[in-house]
Amino acid sequence: MKKGIVFIIAAVLCSLIICGCAKKKAEVQPANALEALKQRGVFVLGLDDSFPPLGFRDDNNEIVGYDIDLAKEVAKRMGVEFKAQPIDWDAKEMELQTGKIDCIWNGFTITEERKQALSFTFPYLNNEQVLVVRKNGSVKTYDDLSGRVVGYQSGSSAQEAIDSNTPFKYWLGDVVAFKDNITALNDLKVGGIDAVAMDSVVANYSIAMTGEPFTVLPQALANEEYGIGFRKSEPELRDEVERILLEMAADGTVAQISTKWFGKDISVIGK
């Protein structure tokens, strides 16, 4: 009889302990994506790691850049670690939706189509889609591109700028997609193509840093704004990043980072 009583008491105690643990576990479940990220302790940024000066690999194979510095400071102020995760830029939205990354932050152009699928922050940088040509080549104006070949990075807003400008696209001989801008510029250098459509921020930085014999045609294909893309279901995380960026702009951190990479403050955060 005593053994039976002991067994019942033990069973009841075990049941209470299990219920208590289950209740405790339920209590610590994150309420939203921001809390989940803080619980996980890592902010994962998805990027194309060949997109200077926003996100690229330096001579030590470290991922650096303007966007990287901004994101690192955001992660620090959120109290979590930072991780830069290179992704296939052509599949960036899929990488985000499957949860492999927390955001797309790498010269990511805000478009109406993308706004339907993603939750964007406010713009943090202005940009233009421009055409890069050989400095001593025969292409001096848009008219000179009649029947010529223009390259662009697959999945980029350069592709959208060309496709949306029907008269210009019709004027061309052909358009060719490349994996990244570096590959496209290499093909331009050897004469495989006649121009590369790309972001002005990237084009001007690359020309200045590499000294390659390229120049940018003065007329832009399109005006753009860069934003940070999050999943539609995670507005709390987006809002926290926006709050921190505004805080960084107010205390001069954004201007300091911008000056480091561009020689002056070109940020539009809070302006």
Coordinates of C-alpha atoms in Angstrom, one line a residue:
M1 CA 0.0 0.0 0.0
K2 CA 2.8 2.4 0.9
K3 CA 4.6 1.7 -2.3
G4 CA 1.3 2.5 -4.2
I5 CA 0.9 5.8 -2.4
V6 CA 4.5 6.7 -3.1
F7 CA 4.1 5.9 -6.8
I8 CA 0.9 8.0 -7.0
I9 CA 2.6 11.0 -5.3
A10 CA 5.6 10.6 -7.6
A11 CA 3.4 10.5 -10.6
V12 CA 1.5 13.6 -9.5
L13 CA 4.7 15.5 -8.9
C14 CA 6.1 14.5 -12.3
S15 CA 2.9 15.7 -13.9
L16 CA 3.1 19.0 -12.1
I17 CA 6.8 19.5 -13.1
I18 CA 6.0 18.7 -16.8
C19 CA 3.0 21.1 -16.8
G20 CA 5.2 23.7 -15.2
C21 CA 7.9 23.3 -17.7
A22 CA 5.4 23.4 -20.6
K23 CA 3.9 26.6 -19.2
K24 CA 7.3 28.2 -18.8
K25 CA 8.2 27.2 -22.3
A26 CA 5.0 28.7 -23.6
E27 CA 5.7 31.9 -21.7
V28 CA 9.1 32.5 -23.5
Q29 CA 7.8 32.0 -27.0
P30 CA 8.7 35.2 -29.0
A31 CA 5.7 37.5 -29.7
N32 CA 7.0 38.6 -33.1
A33 CA 10.0 38.5 -35.5
L34 CA 11.9 41.1 -33.5
E35 CA 11.7 39.2 -30.3
A36 CA 12.5 36.0 -32.1
L37 CA 15.7 37.6 -33.6
K38 CA 16.8 38.9 -30.2
Q39 CA 16.2 35.4 -28.7
R40 CA 18.2 33.9 -31.5
G41 CA 20.9 36.5 -31.0
V42 CA 21.9 36.9 -34.7
F43 CA 20.9 39.4 -37.3
V44 CA 21.4 37.8 -40.8
L45 CA 21.8 40.2 -43.7
G46 CA 21.5 38.8 -47.3
L47 CA 23.6 40.4 -49.9
D48 CA 25.5 40.1 -53.2
D49 CA 29.1 40.2 -52.0
S50 CA 30.4 41.7 -55.2
F51 CA 28.6 45.1 -55.0
P52 CA 31.1 47.8 -53.9
P53 CA 31.0 50.0 -52.0
L54 CA 27.8 48.8 -50.4
G55 CA 28.8 45.1 -49.8
F56 CA 31.9 43.4 -51.2
R57 CA 35.0 41.3 -50.3
D58 CA 38.2 43.2 -49.5
D59 CA 41.7 42.0 -50.1
N60 CA 41.5 39.8 -47.0
N61 CA 38.3 38.2 -48.3
E62 CA 36.3 40.0 -45.5
I63 CA 32.8 41.3 -46.4
V64 CA 32.9 45.1 -46.0
G65 CA 31.1 48.1 -47.3
Y66 CA 28.7 51.0 -46.5
D67 CA 25.6 48.8 -46.0
I68 CA 27.7 46.4 -43.9
D69 CA 28.9 49.1 -41.6
L70 CA 25.3 50.5 -41.2
A71 CA 23.9 47.0 -40.5
K72 CA 26.7 46.1 -38.0
E73 CA 25.9 49.2 -36.0
V74 CA 22.2 48.4 -36.1
A75 CA 22.8 44.8 -34.8
K76 CA 25.1 46.2 -32.1
R77 CA 22.3 48.5 -30.9
M78 CA 19.8 45.7 -31.0
G79 CA 22.1 43.7 -28.7
V80 CA 22.7 40.9 -31.2
E81 CA 25.5 39.6 -33.4
F82 CA 25.8 40.4 -37.1
K83 CA 26.2 38.0 -39.9
A84 CA 26.6 38.9 -43.6
Q85 CA 25.2 36.0 -45.7
P86 CA 26.1 36.0 -49.5
I87 CA 23.1 34.9 -51.6
D88 CA 22.2 34.3 -55.2
W89 CA 20.9 37.8 -56.1
D90 CA 18.6 36.3 -58.7
A91 CA 16.9 34.3 -56.0
K92 CA 17.1 37.0 -53.2
E93 CA 13.3 37.1 -52.5
M94 CA 13.2 33.3 -52.2
E95 CA 16.2 33.4 -49.8
L96 CA 14.2 35.8 -47.6
Q97 CA 10.9 34.0 -47.7
T98 CA 12.5 30.7 -46.7
G99 CA 14.0 32.3 -43.6
K100 CA 17.6 31.9 -44.5
I101 CA 18.2 35.6 -44.0
D102 CA 16.4 38.3 -42.0
C103 CA 16.5 41.0 -44.6
I104 CA 17.8 42.0 -48.0
W105 CA 20.2 44.9 -47.5
N106 CA 22.6 45.6 -50.3
G107 CA 21.7 48.4 -52.7
F108 CA 18.2 47.0 -52.9
T109 CA 16.1 49.3 -55.1
I110 CA 12.5 50.0 -54.0
T111 CA 10.0 49.3 -56.7
E112 CA 6.2 49.0 -56.8
E113 CA 6.5 45.3 -57.7
R114 CA 8.8 44.6 -54.8
K115 CA 6.7 46.5 -52.4
Q116 CA 3.8 44.1 -53.2
A117 CA 5.8 41.2 -52.0
L118 CA 8.1 42.7 -49.3
S119 CA 8.0 45.2 -46.4
F120 CA 10.5 48.0 -47.1
T121 CA 12.1 50.5 -44.8
F122 CA 12.1 54.2 -45.8
P123 CA 14.8 55.0 -48.4
Y124 CA 18.3 55.4 -47.0
L125 CA 20.2 56.2 -50.2
N126 CA 19.4 57.7 -53.6
N127 CA 20.7 56.1 -56.8
E128 CA 20.5 56.2 -60.6
Q129 CA 20.7 53.5 -63.2
V130 CA 23.5 54.6 -65.6
L131 CA 25.4 53.3 -68.6
V132 CA 29.1 52.6 -68.2
V133 CA 31.2 52.6 -71.5
R134 CA 34.8 52.4 -72.5
K135 CA 36.4 55.8 -72.0
N136 CA 38.2 55.8 -75.4
G137 CA 35.5 53.9 -77.2
S138 CA 33.1 55.0 -79.9
V139 CA 30.1 55.2 -77.6
K140 CA 29.8 58.8 -76.4
T141 CA 26.0 59.3 -76.2
Y142 CA 22.9 57.1 -76.1
D143 CA 22.5 57.5 -79.9
D144 CA 25.8 55.7 -80.3
L145 CA 24.3 52.6 -78.8
S146 CA 22.0 52.0 -81.8
G147 CA 22.4 48.3 -82.7
R148 CA 25.0 47.8 -79.9
V149 CA 25.1 45.3 -77.0
V150 CA 24.3 46.3 -73.4
G151 CA 25.0 44.0 -70.4
Y152 CA 23.4 44.0 -66.9
Q153 CA 23.4 42.0 -63.7
S154 CA 20.7 39.4 -63.8
G155 CA 17.9 40.1 -61.3
S156 CA 19.0 43.7 -60.8
S157 CA 17.0 46.9 -61.2
A158 CA 19.2 47.7 -64.2
Q159 CA 17.3 45.0 -66.0
E160 CA 14.0 46.6 -65.0
A161 CA 15.3 50.0 -66.1
I162 CA 16.1 48.6 -69.6
D163 CA 12.8 46.7 -69.9
S164 CA 10.7 49.6 -68.8
N165 CA 12.4 51.9 -71.4
T166 CA 10.9 50.4 -74.5
P167 CA 12.3 52.9 -77.0
F168 CA 15.8 52.5 -75.6
K169 CA 15.5 48.7 -75.6
Y170 CA 14.2 48.6 -79.1
W171 CA 17.2 50.9 -80.1
L172 CA 19.7 48.3 -78.9
G173 CA 21.1 45.4 -80.8
D174 CA 20.9 43.0 -77.8
V175 CA 20.9 42.9 -74.0
V176 CA 23.0 40.3 -72.1
A177 CA 22.6 39.1 -68.5
F178 CA 25.6 38.5 -66.3
K179 CA 25.9 37.0 -62.9
D180 CA 27.3 40.2 -61.4
N181 CA 28.5 43.6 -62.4
I182 CA 32.2 42.7 -62.1
T183 CA 31.8 40.0 -64.8
A184 CA 29.9 42.5 -67.0
L185 CA 32.6 45.1 -66.6
N186 CA 35.3 42.6 -67.5
D187 CA 33.4 41.8 -70.7
L188 CA 33.1 45.5 -71.4
K189 CA 36.8 45.9 -71.0
V190 CA 37.7 43.3 -73.6
G191 CA 35.0 44.5 -76.0
G192 CA 32.5 41.7 -75.6
I193 CA 29.8 44.2 -75.0
D194 CA 29.4 48.0 -75.6
A195 CA 28.0 49.2 -72.3
V196 CA 26.9 48.0 -68.8
A197 CA 23.7 49.3 -67.2
M198 CA 24.3 49.5 -63.5
D199 CA 23.9 51.5 -60.3
S200 CA 25.7 54.9 -60.4
V201 CA 26.9 54.4 -56.8
V202 CA 28.6 51.2 -57.7
A203 CA 29.8 52.5 -61.1
N204 CA 31.5 55.6 -59.8
Y205 CA 33.1 53.9 -56.9
S206 CA 34.5 51.1 -59.1
I207 CA 35.9 53.4 -61.7
A208 CA 37.5 55.6 -59.0
M209 CA 39.0 52.6 -57.1
T210 CA 40.2 50.4 -59.9
G211 CA 41.3 53.1 -62.4
E212 CA 39.8 51.0 -65.3
P213 CA 39.3 53.0 -68.5
F214 CA 35.6 53.4 -68.2
T215 CA 33.3 56.4 -68.0
V216 CA 29.6 57.0 -67.2
L217 CA 27.3 58.5 -69.9
P218 CA 25.7 61.7 -68.4
Q219 CA 22.1 60.8 -69.0
A220 CA 20.6 58.4 -66.4
L221 CA 18.3 55.5 -67.4
A222 CA 16.2 55.8 -64.2
N223 CA 16.2 57.4 -60.8
E224 CA 16.0 55.1 -57.8
E225 CA 15.9 54.8 -54.0
Y226 CA 17.6 52.1 -51.9
G227 CA 15.7 50.4 -49.1
I228 CA 15.9 47.4 -46.8
G229 CA 13.5 44.5 -47.6
F230 CA 11.9 42.4 -44.9
R231 CA 9.2 39.8 -45.0
K232 CA 5.7 41.2 -45.1
S233 CA 4.7 39.4 -41.9
E234 CA 7.5 41.1 -39.9
P235 CA 6.8 44.8 -39.5
E236 CA 8.1 44.9 -36.0
L237 CA 11.6 44.0 -37.1
R238 CA 11.5 46.6 -40.0
D239 CA 10.2 49.3 -37.6
E240 CA 13.1 48.6 -35.1
V241 CA 15.7 48.9 -37.8
E242 CA 14.1 52.1 -39.0
R243 CA 14.1 53.4 -35.4
I244 CA 17.8 52.6 -34.9
L245 CA 18.8 54.1 -38.3
L246 CA 17.0 57.4 -37.3
E247 CA 18.9 57.3 -34.0
M248 CA 22.2 56.8 -35.9
A249 CA 21.4 59.7 -38.2
A250 CA 20.6 62.0 -35.3
D251 CA 23.9 61.2 -33.4
G252 CA 26.1 61.5 -36.5
T253 CA 26.9 57.8 -36.9
V254 CA 25.4 57.6 -40.4
A255 CA 27.2 60.7 -41.6
Q256 CA 30.5 59.2 -40.3
I257 CA 30.0 55.9 -42.1
S258 CA 28.9 57.7 -45.3
T259 CA 32.0 60.0 -45.3
K260 CA 34.2 56.9 -44.8
W261 CA 32.9 55.3 -48.0
F262 CA 31.8 58.3 -50.2
G263 CA 33.9 61.2 -49.0
K264 CA 30.8 63.0 -47.8
D265 CA 27.4 62.4 -46.3
I266 CA 25.1 61.3 -49.1
S267 CA 22.6 59.5 -46.8
V268 CA 18.9 60.5 -47.0
I269 CA 17.9 59.0 -43.7
G270 CA 15.8 61.5 -41.7
K271 CA 16.1 64.1 -44.5

